[in-house]
Tab-separated table of C-alpha atoms in Angstrom:
chain	number	residue	atom	x	y	z
A	236	MET	CA	-49.385	-2.058	4.497
A	237	SER	CA	-52.383	-0.439	6.327
A	238	HIS	CA	-55.594	-2.159	6.796
A	239	LEU	CA	-59.024	-1.021	5.966
A	240	ARG	CA	-62.428	-2.407	6.817
A	241	SER	CA	-63.286	-5.405	4.691
A	242	SER	CA	-66.915	-4.362	3.928
A	243	GLY	CA	-65.618	-3.671	0.524
A	244	ARG	CA	-66.726	-0.046	0.385
A	245	TRP	CA	-63.268	1.048	0.495
A	246	ALA	CA	-60.151	0.303	-1.520
A	247	ARG	CA	-56.427	1.334	-1.730
A	248	GLY	CA	-54.900	2.850	-4.627
A	249	LEU	CA	-51.316	3.328	-6.072
A	250	VAL	CA	-50.622	6.604	-7.483
A	251	ALA	CA	-50.228	6.872	-11.529
A	252	LEU	CA	-48.714	9.495	-13.543
A	253	THR	CA	-50.474	12.023	-15.502
A	254	ALA	CA	-52.065	15.294	-15.076
A	255	THR	CA	-55.801	16.115	-14.338
A	256	ALA	CA	-57.697	19.104	-15.728
A	257	ALA	CA	-60.542	19.723	-12.939
A	258	SER	CA	-62.156	22.246	-15.339
A	259	THR	CA	-62.114	19.778	-18.036
A	260	LEU	CA	-63.502	17.001	-15.810
A	261	ALA	CA	-66.265	19.423	-14.993
A	262	ALA	CA	-67.179	20.068	-18.618
A	263	ILE	CA	-67.283	16.180	-19.247
A	264	THR	CA	-69.321	15.522	-16.467
A	265	ALA	CA	-71.724	18.311	-17.466
A	266	VAL	CA	-72.135	16.608	-20.960
A	267	ALA	CA	-71.941	13.009	-20.290
A	268	GLY	CA	-73.366	12.656	-16.913
A	269	PRO	CA	-71.963	10.901	-13.902
A	270	ALA	CA	-72.382	7.316	-15.309
A	271	ALA	CA	-69.885	8.234	-18.325
A	272	ALA	CA	-66.729	6.803	-16.730
A	273	ALA	CA	-68.097	3.229	-17.541
A	274	GLY	CA	-68.967	3.790	-21.117
A	275	HIS	CA	-68.187	5.299	-24.468
A	276	LEU	CA	-66.921	8.944	-24.115
A	277	GLN	CA	-65.826	11.804	-26.626
A	278	PRO	CA	-63.124	13.531	-24.759
A	279	ALA	CA	-63.036	17.280	-24.536
A	280	ALA	CA	-59.448	18.642	-25.993
A	281	ALA	CA	-56.665	18.981	-23.385
A	282	ALA	CA	-56.011	22.543	-22.233
A	283	GLY	CA	-53.074	24.496	-24.623
A	284	GLN	CA	-53.424	21.890	-27.542
A	285	PRO	CA	-54.483	23.249	-30.764
A	286	LYS	CA	-57.882	22.348	-32.143
A	287	ALA	CA	-58.903	21.516	-35.542
A	288	GLY	CA	-59.367	24.775	-37.582
A	289	ASP	CA	-56.840	26.638	-35.324
A	290	ALA	CA	-54.381	28.847	-37.331
A	291	CYS	CA	-50.804	27.483	-37.492
A	292	THR	CA	-47.498	28.560	-39.294
A	293	SER	CA	-45.251	27.306	-41.848
A	294	ALA	CA	-43.010	26.199	-39.077
A	295	ASP	CA	-45.661	23.878	-37.916
A	296	LEU	CA	-45.742	21.996	-41.300
A	297	GLY	CA	-43.531	19.294	-39.931
A	298	THR	CA	-45.198	18.912	-36.895
A	299	ARG	CA	-48.265	16.876	-35.644
A	300	HIS	CA	-50.556	16.821	-32.343
A	301	PRO	CA	-53.108	14.031	-31.180
A	302	ILE	CA	-56.621	14.234	-31.379
A	303	ILE	CA	-58.641	11.715	-28.979
A	304	LYS	CA	-61.738	10.550	-31.339
A	305	THR	CA	-63.076	8.089	-28.903
A	306	ALA	CA	-62.413	6.556	-25.346
A	307	GLU	CA	-63.972	3.920	-23.467
A	308	VAL	CA	-63.562	3.158	-19.698
A	309	THR	CA	-64.063	-0.090	-18.513
A	310	PRO	CA	-63.436	-1.295	-14.868
A	311	THR	CA	-61.312	-4.295	-15.132
A	312	ILE	CA	-59.951	-6.869	-12.449
A	313	THR	CA	-56.325	-7.913	-12.703
A	314	HIS	CA	-56.251	-10.254	-9.804
A	315	PHE	CA	-58.579	-12.046	-8.047
A	316	LYS	CA	-59.479	-15.026	-5.546
A	317	GLY	CA	-62.693	-16.408	-4.008
A	318	TRP	CA	-62.100	-16.424	-0.212
A	319	TYR	CA	-64.531	-18.040	2.454
A	320	VAL	CA	-63.948	-16.425	6.066
A	321	THR	CA	-65.444	-18.614	9.043
A	322	GLN	CA	-66.178	-17.171	12.383
A	323	GLY	CA	-63.034	-18.546	13.696
A	324	SER	CA	-60.928	-17.026	10.887
A	325	THR	CA	-61.545	-13.379	10.905
A	326	GLY	CA	-58.667	-11.009	11.239
A	327	ASN	CA	-55.769	-10.306	9.115
A	328	GLN	CA	-54.935	-12.936	6.463
A	329	SER	CA	-52.648	-12.991	3.438
A	330	VAL	CA	-54.099	-14.331	0.308
A	331	SER	CA	-52.386	-15.083	-2.968
A	332	THR	CA	-54.673	-14.024	-5.742
A	333	ASN	CA	-54.481	-15.276	-9.364
A	334	THR	CA	-54.035	-12.910	-12.345
A	335	THR	CA	-57.183	-12.539	-14.635
A	336	GLU	CA	-55.889	-9.946	-17.155
A	337	THR	CA	-52.654	-8.157	-17.943
A	338	ILE	CA	-52.923	-4.676	-19.206
A	339	SER	CA	-50.370	-3.099	-21.249
A	340	VAL	CA	-50.086	0.486	-22.064
A	341	SER	CA	-49.664	1.108	-25.993
A	342	VAL	CA	-50.160	3.419	-28.381
A	343	GLY	CA	-50.281	2.773	-32.244
A	344	LEU	CA	-49.243	-0.646	-33.894
A	345	ASN	CA	-46.361	-1.338	-32.167
A	346	GLY	CA	-47.593	-2.289	-28.668
A	347	THR	CA	-45.319	0.255	-26.944
A	348	VAL	CA	-45.109	3.787	-26.130
A	349	GLN	CA	-42.265	5.271	-28.178
A	350	GLY	CA	-41.825	9.103	-28.456
A	351	SER	CA	-43.471	12.309	-27.839
A	352	PHE	CA	-46.601	11.709	-29.834
A	353	ALA	CA	-47.443	8.789	-27.692
A	354	VAL	CA	-47.177	10.376	-24.371
A	355	GLU	CA	-48.789	13.414	-25.677
A	356	THR	CA	-52.013	11.355	-26.777
A	357	LEU	CA	-51.989	9.417	-23.323
A	358	GLY	CA	-51.709	12.876	-21.594
A	359	SER	CA	-54.716	14.213	-23.600
A	360	VAL	CA	-56.836	11.267	-22.920
A	361	GLY	CA	-55.946	11.535	-19.114
A	362	ALA	CA	-56.556	15.375	-19.053
A	363	GLY	CA	-59.740	15.166	-21.433
A	364	LEU	CA	-61.244	12.475	-19.275
A	365	GLY	CA	-60.275	13.763	-15.920
A	366	LEU	CA	-58.459	10.467	-14.872
A	367	ASN	CA	-55.029	9.619	-13.735
A	368	VAL	CA	-53.901	7.226	-16.502
A	369	GLN	CA	-50.535	5.816	-17.085
A	370	VAL	CA	-48.648	7.778	-19.833
A	371	ASN	CA	-45.358	5.738	-20.067
A	372	TYR	CA	-45.042	2.320	-21.270
A	373	THR	CA	-45.873	-0.238	-18.284
A	374	GLN	CA	-48.318	-3.146	-17.445
A	375	THR	CA	-50.193	-4.656	-14.755
A	376	SER	CA	-48.523	-7.716	-13.114
A	377	SER	CA	-48.795	-10.854	-14.758
A	378	THR	CA	-47.820	-12.967	-11.777
A	379	ASN	CA	-49.969	-13.678	-8.836
A	380	LYS	CA	-50.326	-11.216	-6.108
A	381	THR	CA	-50.557	-11.465	-2.270
A	382	ILE	CA	-53.201	-9.110	-0.717
A	383	SER	CA	-53.103	-8.772	2.954
A	384	TRP	CA	-56.770	-7.862	4.412
A	385	ASN	CA	-58.305	-7.665	7.880
A	386	PHE	CA	-61.461	-9.411	7.809
A	387	PHE	CA	-63.894	-8.349	10.422
A	388	GLN	CA	-66.909	-10.413	9.686
A	389	PRO	CA	-67.357	-13.972	8.353
A	390	GLY	CA	-68.609	-14.685	4.719
A	391	TYR	CA	-67.795	-15.275	1.015
A	392	TYR	CA	-65.463	-12.607	-0.062
A	393	GLY	CA	-63.811	-11.710	-3.550
A	394	LEU	CA	-60.273	-10.365	-2.903
A	395	TYR	CA	-59.108	-8.332	-5.895
A	396	GLU	CA	-56.770	-5.826	-7.579
A	397	GLY	CA	-58.151	-3.975	-10.446
A	398	THR	CA	-58.178	-0.710	-12.343
A	399	LYS	CA	-60.158	1.270	-14.972
A	400	LYS	CA	-58.843	0.085	-18.622
A	401	VAL	CA	-59.070	2.992	-21.128
A	402	THR	CA	-59.119	2.051	-24.626
A	403	GLY	CA	-60.077	4.348	-27.740
A	404	THR	CA	-58.917	5.697	-31.148
A	405	TYR	CA	-56.856	8.778	-32.114
A	406	GLY	CA	-56.097	11.001	-35.128
A	407	SER	CA	-53.535	13.602	-35.660
A	408	LEU	CA	-53.807	17.029	-36.365
A	409	ASN	CA	-51.466	18.395	-39.050
A	410	CYS	CA	-50.588	21.928	-40.221
A	411	ASN	CA	-51.814	22.391	-43.905
A	412	ARG	CA	-53.160	24.511	-46.505
A	413	SER	CA	-56.971	25.562	-46.051
A	414	ASN	CA	-59.491	26.146	-48.627
A	415	ALA	CA	-60.520	29.066	-46.701
A	416	GLY	CA	-57.175	30.491	-46.961
A	417	GLY	CA	-54.231	30.568	-44.736
A	418	LEU	CA	-52.889	27.418	-42.668
A	419	LYS	CA	-54.847	25.661	-40.465
A	420	TRP	CA	-54.665	22.464	-38.007
A	421	THR	CA	-56.618	19.985	-39.676
A	422	GLU	CA	-57.184	16.370	-39.081
A	423	GLY	CA	-54.877	14.235	-41.059
A	424	PRO	CA	-55.053	10.824	-42.454
A	425	ASP	CA	-52.965	9.089	-39.584
A	426	THR	CA	-55.119	7.186	-37.032
A	427	GLY	CA	-54.559	4.639	-34.724
A	428	SER	CA	-55.707	3.044	-31.518
A	429	TYR	CA	-54.382	3.330	-27.597
A	430	THR	CA	-54.824	1.491	-24.198
A	431	THR	CA	-53.767	2.693	-20.899
A	432	PHE	CA	-55.042	2.439	-17.272
A	433	THR	CA	-55.729	4.284	-14.157
A	434	THR	CA	-54.609	3.748	-10.394
A	435	LEU	CA	-54.500	0.156	-9.326
A	436	GLU	CA	-56.828	-0.662	-6.222
A	437	GLU	CA	-57.114	-3.662	-4.347
A	438	GLY	CA	-59.955	-4.664	-1.914
A	439	ALA	CA	-62.168	-7.352	-0.782
A	440	VAL	CA	-65.963	-7.453	-1.561
A	441	ARG	CA	-68.566	-9.793	-0.357
A	442	CYS	CA	-72.090	-11.000	-2.203
A	443	GLU	CA	-74.071	-8.955	0.098
A	444	ASP	CA	-72.151	-5.631	0.030
A	445	LYS	CA	-73.843	-2.658	-1.745
A	446	VAL	CA	-71.307	-1.070	-4.177
A	447	PRO	CA	-71.348	1.609	-6.743
A	448	ALA	CA	-72.607	0.526	-10.008
A	449	ASN	CA	-69.802	0.294	-12.989
A	450	SER	CA	-67.233	0.332	-10.361
A	451	ILE	CA	-64.051	-1.713	-10.047
A	452	MET	CA	-65.735	-3.413	-6.778
A	453	ALA	CA	-68.637	-4.091	-8.762
A	454	LYS	CA	-66.674	-5.772	-11.288
A	455	ALA	CA	-64.944	-7.715	-8.514
A	456	GLN	CA	-68.394	-8.731	-6.981
A	457	GLY	CA	-69.615	-9.681	-10.336
A	458	LEU	CA	-66.809	-12.379	-10.418
A	459	LEU	CA	-68.033	-14.013	-7.307
A	460	ASP	CA	-70.298	-17.220	-7.870
A	461	CYS	CA	-72.847	-15.690	-5.082
A	462	GLY	CA	-75.575	-18.098	-6.260
A	463	SER	CA	-73.426	-21.265	-6.020
A	464	PRO	CA	-74.019	-23.897	-3.779
A	465	ALA	CA	-70.497	-23.483	-2.614
A	466	ALA	CA	-71.243	-19.837	-1.697
A	467	ALA	CA	-74.604	-20.754	0.032
A	468	ALA	CA	-73.097	-23.853	1.961
A	469	LYS	CA	-71.170	-23.954	5.119
A	470	HIS	CA	-67.457	-23.899	3.678
A	471	PRO	CA	-63.949	-24.399	5.387
A	472	ALA	CA	-61.871	-21.420	5.676
A	473	GLY	CA	-60.002	-20.663	2.475
A	474	PRO	CA	-60.285	-20.544	-1.205
A	475	VAL	CA	-63.514	-20.942	-2.990
A	476	PRO	CA	-63.552	-21.636	-6.865
A	477	SER	CA	-65.169	-19.119	-9.015
A	478	ALA	CA	-66.379	-20.478	-12.370
A	479	LYS	CA	-66.938	-16.763	-13.385
A	480	ALA	CA	-63.515	-15.624	-12.626
A	481	ASP	CA	-61.968	-18.634	-14.608
A	482	GLN	CA	-64.067	-17.743	-17.494
A	483	ALA	CA	-62.913	-13.999	-17.362
A	484	LYS	CA	-59.520	-15.397	-17.429
A	485	ARG	CA	-59.932	-17.477	-20.236
A	486	ASP	CA	-61.431	-14.666	-22.189
A	487	ALA	CA	-58.689	-12.224	-21.278
A	488	ASP	CA	-56.199	-14.703	-22.564
A	489	SER	CA	-57.925	-15.337	-25.824
A	490	ALA	CA	-58.243	-11.647	-26.459
A	491	ALA	CA	-54.681	-10.924	-25.578
A	492	ALA	CA	-53.442	-13.937	-27.853
A	493	ALA	CA	-55.723	-12.509	-30.689
A	494	ALA	CA	-54.331	-8.952	-30.199
A	495	LYS	CA	-50.673	-10.291	-30.347
A	496	ALA	CA	-51.342	-12.203	-33.525
A	497	VAL	CA	-52.641	-9.151	-35.108
A	498	GLN	CA	-49.512	-7.283	-34.223
A	499	SER	CA	-47.094	-9.831	-35.218
A	500	MET	CA	-49.092	-10.162	-38.493
A	501	LYS	CA	-48.724	-6.345	-39.269
A	502	ALA	CA	-44.898	-6.394	-38.052
A	503	ALA	CA	-44.397	-9.325	-40.689
A	504	GLN	CA	-46.171	-7.467	-43.287
A	505	ALA	CA	-43.912	-4.512	-42.747
A	506	ALA	CA	-40.564	-6.306	-42.535
A	507	LYS	CA	-41.360	-8.285	-45.608
A	508	PRO	CA	-38.947	-6.904	-48.335
A	509	ALA	CA	-40.419	-6.136	-51.731
A	510	MET	CA	-40.272	-8.835	-54.157
A	511	ARG	CA	-40.285	-6.997	-57.209
A	512	ALA	CA	-39.842	-3.303	-58.158
A	513	ALA	CA	-43.298	-1.544	-58.446
A	514	ALA	CA	-44.358	0.003	-61.493
A	515	LEU	CA	-44.339	3.763	-60.649
A	516	ASN	CA	-46.421	6.570	-62.242
A	517	CYS	CA	-43.868	9.525	-61.611
A	518	GLN	CA	-44.537	13.105	-62.381
A	519	SER	CA	-42.272	14.750	-64.848
A	520	ALA	CA	-41.177	17.579	-62.388
A	521	VAL	CA	-37.944	16.778	-60.594
A	522	TYR	CA	-37.548	18.502	-56.983
A	523	ARG	CA	-34.840	19.118	-54.538
A	524	ILE	CA	-36.117	18.770	-50.807
A	525	ASP	CA	-34.268	22.060	-49.252
A	526	VAL	CA	-33.738	23.501	-45.754
A	527	PRO	CA	-35.593	26.844	-46.605
A	528	GLY	CA	-33.196	29.694	-47.451
A	529	LYS	CA	-30.186	27.515	-46.788
A	530	PRO	CA	-27.862	25.499	-49.336
A	531	LEU	CA	-28.175	21.838	-47.797
A	532	ASN	CA	-30.986	19.432	-48.935
A	533	TRP	CA	-31.888	15.884	-48.799
A	534	SER	CA	-29.253	13.624	-50.697
A	535	ALA	CA	-29.940	10.125	-51.110
A	536	PRO	CA	-27.057	7.254	-50.218
A	537	LEU	CA	-24.838	5.582	-52.333
A	538	LEU	CA	-24.264	2.618	-49.951
A	539	ALA	CA	-27.249	0.398	-49.098
A	540	ASN	CA	-26.533	0.499	-45.467
A	541	ASP	CA	-26.264	4.500	-45.433
A	542	GLY	CA	-29.275	6.969	-45.058
A	543	ILE	CA	-30.616	10.098	-46.830
A	544	ARG	CA	-28.400	12.886	-45.418
A	545	LEU	CA	-28.282	16.794	-45.681
A	546	ARG	CA	-25.805	17.576	-48.362
A	547	GLU	CA	-24.961	20.610	-50.694
A	548	SER	CA	-25.747	20.392	-54.292
A	549	ASN	CA	-22.558	20.409	-56.731
A	550	PHE	CA	-21.117	19.101	-59.705
A	551	PHE	CA	-20.541	15.629	-57.851
A	552	SER	CA	-24.164	15.169	-56.625
A	553	ALA	CA	-25.074	12.795	-59.570
A	554	HIS	CA	-28.791	13.440	-59.252
A	555	LEU	CA	-28.667	11.955	-55.403
A	556	ASP	CA	-30.462	15.239	-54.695
A	557	ASN	CA	-32.938	15.094	-57.177
A	558	TRP	CA	-36.768	13.448	-56.373
A	559	ARG	CA	-39.555	12.894	-58.303
A	560	LEU	CA	-43.228	12.262	-56.621
A	561	CYS	CA	-44.864	8.873	-57.913
A	562	ASN	CA	-48.198	7.498	-57.914
A	563	VAL	CA	-49.465	10.581	-56.474
A	564	THR	CA	-53.030	10.987	-54.717
A	565	GLU	CA	-54.607	13.588	-52.843
A	566	ASN	CA	-57.388	13.464	-50.444
A	567	ASN	CA	-58.846	16.587	-48.453
A	568	GLY	CA	-55.866	18.713	-49.722
A	569	VAL	CA	-52.892	16.199	-48.244
A	570	ILE	CA	-50.914	14.586	-51.016
A	571	GLU	CA	-49.774	11.206	-50.896
A	572	ALA	CA	-46.838	10.087	-52.692
A	573	SER	CA	-43.581	7.804	-53.074
A	574	LEU	CA	-40.457	9.976	-53.372
A	575	TRP	CA	-38.173	8.263	-56.056
A	576	ASN	CA	-34.588	9.283	-56.112
A	577	TRP	CA	-33.035	10.124	-59.634
A	578	GLY	CA	-29.534	9.173	-58.592
A	579	ASN	CA	-29.908	5.710	-57.259
A	580	GLY	CA	-33.348	4.643	-58.426
A	581	GLY	CA	-34.695	3.836	-54.908
A	582	CYS	CA	-37.850	5.031	-52.917
A	583	ALA	CA	-37.515	6.890	-49.605
A	584	THR	CA	-38.267	4.546	-46.813
A	585	ILE	CA	-38.049	4.014	-43.005
A	586	PRO	CA	-36.024	0.642	-42.448
A	587	ALA	CA	-38.729	-2.008	-41.557
A	588	ASP	CA	-36.526	-3.284	-38.601
A	589	ILE	CA	-36.292	-0.032	-36.755
A	590	ALA	CA	-39.592	1.403	-38.105
A	591	ASN	CA	-40.981	1.433	-34.425
A	592	LEU	CA	-38.191	3.424	-32.884
A	593	GLU	CA	-38.103	7.045	-32.440
A	594	GLN	CA	-35.434	8.940	-34.549
A	595	ALA	CA	-35.148	5.959	-37.115
A	596	TYR	CA	-33.008	7.184	-40.306
A	597	LEU	CA	-34.605	7.453	-43.694
A	598	THR	CA	-32.852	5.595	-46.536
A	599	THR	CA	-33.731	4.571	-50.076
A	600	ALA	CA	-34.823	0.927	-50.887
A	601	THR	CA	-36.050	-0.891	-54.037
A	602	CYS	CA	-39.510	0.751	-54.949
A	603	GLY	CA	-42.379	-1.636	-53.932
A	604	GLU	CA	-45.973	-1.688	-52.556
A	605	ASP	CA	-45.120	-0.576	-48.989
A	606	ASP	CA	-46.831	1.796	-46.867
A	607	LEU	CA	-43.209	2.552	-45.335
A	608	GLN	CA	-42.639	4.214	-48.823
A	609	ARG	CA	-45.600	6.390	-48.865
A	610	PHE	CA	-45.538	9.770	-47.551
A	611	TYR	CA	-48.179	12.573	-46.808
A	612	ILE	CA	-47.212	15.962	-47.750
A	613	TYR	CA	-48.464	19.096	-45.975
A	614	ARG	CA	-48.172	22.306	-48.139
A	615	ASP	CA	-47.945	25.957	-47.269
A	616	VAL	CA	-50.432	28.398	-48.785
A	617	PRO	CA	-50.309	28.639	-52.647
A	618	GLY	CA	-47.369	30.379	-53.921
A	619	SER	CA	-45.119	29.226	-51.321
A	620	THR	CA	-43.026	25.881	-51.696
A	621	LYS	CA	-42.474	25.049	-48.058
A	622	ILE	CA	-43.967	21.326	-46.964
A	623	GLY	CA	-44.180	19.006	-44.077
A	624	LEU	CA	-43.667	15.165	-44.607
A	625	GLN	CA	-45.209	12.262	-42.807
A	626	ASN	CA	-44.551	8.657	-43.141
A	627	LYS	CA	-47.748	6.971	-43.841
A	628	TYR	CA	-46.895	3.590	-42.038
A	629	THR	CA	-45.278	5.163	-38.759
A	630	GLY	CA	-47.278	8.256	-38.680
A	631	SER	CA	-43.956	9.989	-37.888
A	632	MET	CA	-42.820	13.225	-39.178
A	633	MET	CA	-39.453	13.759	-41.004
A	634	GLY	CA	-36.888	16.106	-39.770
A	635	HIS	CA	-33.431	16.412	-38.666
A	636	ASP	CA	-31.726	17.132	-35.316
A	637	ARG	CA	-29.213	19.806	-36.338
A	638	TYR	CA	-28.449	21.731	-39.378
A	639	ALA	CA	-24.969	20.235	-40.628
A	640	ASP	CA	-23.543	18.623	-43.607
A	641	GLY	CA	-24.015	14.836	-43.271
A	642	GLU	CA	-26.714	14.953	-40.560
A	643	LEU	CA	-29.276	12.248	-41.366
A	644	ILE	CA	-32.967	12.680	-41.905
A	645	ARG	CA	-34.756	10.912	-39.411
A	646	GLN	CA	-38.516	10.415	-38.253
A	647	TYR	CA	-40.020	12.241	-35.077
A	648	SER	CA	-43.263	10.908	-33.924
A	649	SER	CA	-44.381	14.692	-32.975
A	650	GLY	CA	-42.380	16.362	-35.404
A	651	ARG	CA	-39.626	18.914	-34.850
A	652	GLN	CA	-41.168	21.689	-32.758
A	653	ASP	CA	-38.375	24.237	-33.731
A	654	GLY	CA	-39.433	24.426	-37.196
A	655	THR	CA	-36.429	21.854	-38.477
A	656	GLY	CA	-39.003	19.656	-40.065
A	657	THR	CA	-40.224	22.141	-42.548
A	658	TYR	CA	-38.475	21.616	-46.245
A	659	THR	CA	-39.218	23.521	-49.396
A	660	LEU	CA	-40.077	21.481	-52.533
A	661	THR	CA	-37.792	23.252	-55.044
A	662	ALA	CA	-38.523	22.187	-58.733
A	663	VAL	CA	-35.181	21.660	-60.646
């Protein structure tokens, strides 16, 4: 490992994965100003992505794209140790620092990064803010880390590893009919939150160093008990306790435990089976959910451990290909409904134990009060029966991998970009 001056004005970084748009960064800097990287931002749209109000086609009905609604960039120290250097202990030293905070990359409720939508979300954050952020699931080290540093001057140092934690909220752009006419990308009901971080830096900083405000180095300097007797008095070479760093560690642990408890509660709620059948208010119309212009359509399973598959309707279909829309609501032109199957009496759902997985299959279950059984329906222009379907709980779009008899209907976080997530709602 190469060594730099220990004045605290330089740091070493590890390269992270993403794309940076220089033109976008210039636009953000012009709007938000130089200090924006430390506070709340409204990221610009990434180049090449659709924007709300742009035209779309019926092939886009089964797809979605992220829209970054808010972002907050916070310098964060992941490892820290107060260290006293005497005149006789200058030079290169290896110091074991303590973990102060662990940052995990996540998008949505399940605490991981699953599917193309999550990657696109984080890529949009990075490009929109002009920052190199992690776009795949990873986390900072949760174990103590040894930092080697060449100390040129005696004094009270804080050795650290840190990063910029980026958190915020996202929504989804979906293709839907517009009141102004035609199909437009519009902001759909689906929302969530994300967490990621930038390049990791390690370094050393002293109480008397002048460092940039709102920087990782300044955050580390803030953990030094610079006014304490231990810092002011002569001290033997080696570690110096820091009450501020200890408190920061306790605060980070408490926040992480609270976030884990919330995730566990939501997961338990999703997995809890319905104890009774819901009283459904179903529309009288009966539909097939067809592949446009082709004979195969959604057919519910006869067996509980099977899924909804593409089948051709015939004399033996036994109404497994017939669906009703139930408990229907509409908000801003987007229908929300449960899909009740006439043949087996169940409601379409994503199985709770695999709901967090990309390409989890669609099946039916006893109808209940469960967001896994609720779907947003995006429609083509009036006169057309083409639709796209999105699960309310997971946010994923419904589609199929290939057009074939017996092919399962699955969820895809961004939808099927080849148009195979667009179906027709054909009245029987």
